XYZ file of C-alpha atoms in Angstrom:
333
model
C 109.179 89.730 109.128
C 110.370 86.560 109.933
C 109.293 85.053 113.273
C 112.791 85.182 114.846
C 112.600 89.094 113.787
C 115.917 88.878 112.423
C 114.809 88.851 108.778
C 112.465 91.892 107.323
C 111.231 92.977 103.996
C 110.547 96.098 103.547
C 108.446 98.250 100.412
C 108.892 101.267 99.484
C 107.894 101.835 96.215
C 103.670 102.494 95.312
C 103.702 100.318 91.945
C 105.255 97.312 93.747
C 102.239 94.878 94.350
C 103.426 92.406 97.523
C 102.649 88.785 98.067
C 103.849 87.260 100.953
C 104.725 83.398 100.079
C 106.221 82.377 103.436
C 107.297 83.328 106.708
C 109.365 80.766 108.621
C 111.878 80.949 112.067
C 114.422 82.705 109.976
C 113.200 82.643 106.814
C 110.538 84.727 104.548
C 110.019 84.888 100.938
C 107.375 87.327 98.776
C 106.367 87.785 95.626
C 106.503 90.896 94.427
C 105.204 92.279 91.090
C 105.410 95.133 88.527
C 102.180 94.098 85.765
C 102.663 91.071 84.172
C 106.323 89.859 85.380
C 106.730 89.239 88.907
C 109.980 87.544 91.343
C 110.317 85.627 93.898
C 112.689 86.897 96.737
C 113.929 85.011 99.930
C 115.462 86.678 102.691
C 117.018 85.061 105.631
C 119.432 84.922 108.355
C 121.237 82.248 109.966
C 122.237 82.627 113.346
C 125.716 81.649 114.224
C 124.782 79.531 117.408
C 122.590 77.523 115.269
C 123.503 74.292 113.504
C 124.429 75.521 110.136
C 122.957 72.204 108.505
C 119.813 72.770 110.158
C 119.778 76.441 108.803
C 120.560 74.884 104.893
C 117.323 72.669 105.723
C 114.949 75.412 106.226
C 116.237 77.210 103.820
C 115.977 74.377 101.523
C 112.554 73.618 102.664
C 111.131 76.965 101.435
C 113.028 76.702 98.126
C 111.103 73.455 97.484
C 108.143 74.734 97.632
C 109.002 77.982 95.188
C 108.063 76.662 90.838
C 109.031 80.029 89.865
C 112.255 80.715 87.304
C 113.058 84.096 88.596
C 114.087 83.422 92.439
C 116.357 85.801 94.125
C 117.829 84.880 97.658
C 120.119 87.392 99.882
C 120.743 87.250 103.359
C 123.342 86.921 106.030
C 124.401 83.444 106.191
C 127.254 84.012 109.093
C 129.506 81.668 106.622
C 132.597 82.644 104.480
C 133.227 80.763 100.968
C 135.726 81.468 98.043
C 132.315 81.698 96.251
C 131.083 85.014 97.535
C 133.993 86.464 98.795
C 138.114 86.600 98.713
C 140.136 83.431 100.712
C 141.327 84.904 103.648
C 140.910 83.456 106.739
C 139.312 84.796 110.730
C 137.674 82.969 113.273
C 134.951 81.285 110.832
C 136.072 77.964 109.796
C 136.427 77.419 106.276
C 134.205 73.652 105.736
C 131.279 75.739 108.135
C 129.318 76.657 104.674
C 129.734 73.190 103.608
C 125.962 72.783 103.603
C 125.145 75.867 102.023
C 127.555 75.341 99.054
C 126.120 71.958 98.702
C 122.678 73.826 98.260
C 123.962 76.655 95.327
C 125.900 73.776 93.700
C 122.519 71.484 93.601
C 120.742 74.139 92.318
C 122.625 75.417 90.059
C 122.077 79.043 91.798
C 124.131 81.897 90.472
C 126.308 84.043 93.179
C 126.095 87.284 92.402
C 128.551 89.197 95.117
C 132.060 90.483 93.927
C 134.615 88.803 95.674
C 137.305 91.483 95.280
C 134.435 93.824 97.061
C 134.501 95.303 100.451
C 134.265 93.521 103.449
C 129.870 92.577 104.139
C 130.558 92.150 107.994
C 133.561 94.485 109.570
C 134.080 95.438 113.205
C 137.091 96.394 115.392
C 137.893 92.843 115.678
C 137.748 91.754 112.248
C 135.906 92.141 108.788
C 134.413 88.827 106.665
C 132.243 88.706 103.969
C 128.921 86.376 104.841
C 126.349 88.299 102.954
C 125.845 86.740 100.180
C 123.233 87.303 96.841
C 122.198 84.403 94.923
C 119.638 83.895 91.793
C 117.982 81.274 89.678
C 119.782 80.953 86.811
C 116.932 82.608 84.538
C 116.889 85.961 86.437
C 120.756 85.806 87.354
C 120.604 87.581 83.113
C 118.805 90.411 84.527
C 121.845 91.371 87.056
C 122.842 95.054 87.298
C 125.208 96.229 89.407
C 126.274 94.462 93.186
C 127.499 97.097 94.919
C 128.909 97.475 99.213
C 128.337 100.248 100.919
C 131.570 101.103 103.157
C 130.028 102.730 106.538
C 130.740 102.660 110.315
C 126.603 103.293 111.384
C 126.206 99.128 111.642
C 128.601 95.970 111.450
C 127.251 94.835 108.182
C 127.511 96.970 105.468
C 124.322 98.120 103.235
C 124.257 95.999 99.710
C 122.614 97.605 97.142
C 122.000 95.208 93.912
C 119.934 96.038 90.628
C 117.737 93.756 88.792
C 117.383 94.735 85.132
C 115.657 93.955 81.991
C 111.884 93.951 83.381
C 109.768 92.432 80.738
C 106.543 92.895 81.882
C 103.677 95.075 80.510
C 103.411 98.385 83.112
C 101.293 97.843 85.921
C 97.572 99.390 86.084
C 96.933 102.702 86.174
C 96.030 103.297 90.345
C 92.109 103.236 90.782
C 93.053 106.446 92.914
C 91.963 106.996 96.619
C 88.640 105.260 97.802
C 85.797 107.642 99.144
C 84.690 105.918 102.692
C 81.287 105.204 101.057
C 83.063 103.160 98.479
C 85.337 101.926 101.054
C 82.115 101.037 103.286
C 80.511 99.189 100.156
C 83.437 97.033 99.263
C 83.945 95.780 102.999
C 79.748 94.892 102.844
C 80.108 92.923 100.104
C 83.539 91.024 100.928
C 81.669 90.288 104.544
C 78.177 88.969 102.109
C 80.561 86.796 100.141
C 82.623 85.160 103.229
C 79.541 84.620 105.063
C 78.513 82.800 102.366
C 81.411 80.930 101.295
C 83.139 80.442 104.503
C 81.395 76.980 105.510
C 83.970 76.008 102.994
C 87.143 77.097 104.748
C 86.175 73.750 107.182
C 87.114 71.879 104.225
C 89.719 72.991 104.136
C 92.756 69.894 103.919
C 95.623 71.049 101.665
C 97.859 74.105 100.864
C 96.418 73.791 97.227
C 92.987 74.252 97.954
C 93.647 76.687 100.556
C 95.566 78.708 97.361
C 92.578 78.476 95.039
C 89.895 79.493 98.028
C 92.379 82.831 98.338
C 92.090 83.466 94.661
C 88.509 83.122 94.585
C 87.665 86.347 97.189
C 90.709 87.433 95.486
C 89.446 87.930 92.023
C 85.975 88.693 93.934
C 87.304 91.989 95.155
C 88.815 92.985 92.235
C 85.446 92.423 90.038
C 83.782 94.936 92.606
C 82.085 97.905 90.707
C 83.850 100.124 92.584
C 87.300 99.954 90.936
C 85.720 99.348 87.492
C 85.456 102.790 87.001
C 87.842 104.855 84.677
C 90.933 106.341 86.457
C 90.502 110.455 86.041
C 92.435 112.655 84.561
C 93.655 114.696 87.743
C 96.023 116.823 84.976
C 95.035 120.632 85.014
C 93.815 121.707 82.250
C 94.272 125.590 82.001
C 96.137 127.389 79.631
C 98.171 129.518 82.123
C 99.848 127.392 84.551
C 103.321 127.238 84.490
C 105.949 126.082 86.460
C 106.508 128.592 88.290
C 102.462 128.418 89.703
C 104.172 124.997 90.157
C 107.187 125.886 92.244
C 105.240 128.344 94.299
C 102.275 126.061 95.272
C 105.321 123.367 96.657
C 106.413 126.114 98.384
C 103.215 127.518 100.063
C 102.582 123.933 100.852
C 105.856 122.887 102.468
C 105.610 126.270 104.784
C 102.286 125.110 105.724
C 103.585 121.627 107.274
C 106.107 122.988 108.745
C 103.916 125.674 110.516
C 101.376 123.195 111.344
C 104.486 120.675 113.006
C 105.583 123.132 114.949
C 104.550 123.667 118.963
C 106.354 126.809 120.343
C 104.382 129.507 120.430
C 107.326 131.893 119.181
C 108.705 129.720 116.518
C 104.936 129.301 115.303
C 104.346 132.294 114.954
C 107.120 133.195 112.662
C 106.460 130.441 110.379
C 102.673 130.965 110.257
C 103.805 134.816 109.154
C 105.976 133.032 106.014
C 103.344 130.427 105.118
C 100.741 133.660 105.145
C 102.977 135.402 102.652
C 103.839 132.978 100.429
C 99.877 131.690 100.346
C 99.165 135.125 99.744
C 101.537 135.384 96.806
C 100.694 131.988 94.867
C 96.668 133.513 94.967
C 97.869 136.070 93.577
C 99.645 134.938 91.334
C 96.884 132.755 90.547
C 94.820 135.312 90.034
C 97.009 137.336 87.939
C 97.868 134.642 85.534
C 94.479 133.781 84.507
C 93.445 137.416 84.388
C 96.186 137.981 81.790
C 95.137 134.972 79.872
C 91.576 135.493 79.743
C 92.430 139.363 77.909
C 94.411 137.173 75.247
C 91.082 135.361 74.619
C 89.540 138.473 75.159
C 91.678 139.994 72.073
C 91.888 136.933 69.873
C 87.812 136.503 69.945
C 87.210 140.698 69.310
C 89.660 140.661 66.203
C 87.610 139.366 64.229
C 83.803 140.302 65.583
C 83.770 143.539 68.247
C 80.264 141.745 69.347
C 81.030 138.284 70.426
C 81.271 136.137 73.521
C 83.084 138.697 75.496
C 80.099 141.786 74.725
C 77.766 138.941 75.294
C 79.197 138.645 78.997
C 80.003 142.185 79.557
C 76.509 143.128 78.650
C 74.891 140.396 80.789
C 73.526 138.730 77.609
C 74.107 134.956 78.575
C 72.512 133.256 81.630
C 73.810 134.461 85.118
C 74.487 130.684 85.641
C 77.454 131.222 83.138
C 80.912 131.375 84.356
C 81.619 134.834 84.230
C 79.018 138.113 85.204
C 81.324 140.663 83.492
C 84.811 141.666 81.572
C 87.242 144.373 83.786
C 90.064 145.720 81.796
C 92.968 147.919 83.393
C 91.376 150.889 80.981
C 87.966 149.969 81.696
C 84.654 147.485 81.221
């Protein structure tokens, strides 16, 4: 979030890794990474009460720090121009957007806005096209749909757009959830590393030195042994699991969550009964399907040799540490 609180960036996709690049008064920039593909996203808000030239200088200062060729710039400029909207008149003078237009032309930024789109800003007193989306020439080749969604929930209509052509490698698989013991181990190793190299921080005088030190501690954290384990395959391996069990499991979990969230005594009792019924049904389905699958296995094994594994299990000729101690069927053991 920008220091003024007017520009905010939120990432909801856990597969997108985020690295903050700049947090200014009215401009914020971060790097979004998916595998080896990365995009620098710059978000800004230009208050109408402040000089436009001053706001553009702040945005230009942030863009000067970025060396990437994949840069996306989006925000509320509070100025209109025929570059990103139709040529209509409102209370904003047309030449007020001159500094921003000069910046766009100087950096050869491509405008993603559709001039024929609905207004991005609309109130009872008027409407205008003041929200703008820009990108570098290389990133503009990956532009997808750019749409303004008219709504009455806010004076600014939401804008959605798609960046196509992700050419990077797929993101690495997750390491899974770390146990408290592993988290404590990571914390201790990072603390030891920090105390060992903390005196070097006092000698840092440039941004390049600071970035190198941050990369150093980042690589150290990634090299810790708890992260260098192969992720476990959590998929179910039982042959009797099917979609009906998956649906029933989701239904049971949903009813359990509704039951735990309820605080009204009478309603909580009804929800508890509904949850218990579905939970019992879920357990019954698991038991029924697993038994049916095991019966089929026994039939296949005894078809060729009646004294194979099922007989040895039933006769207890296998140590008691095995999974089953007896085989029962509906017509007898």
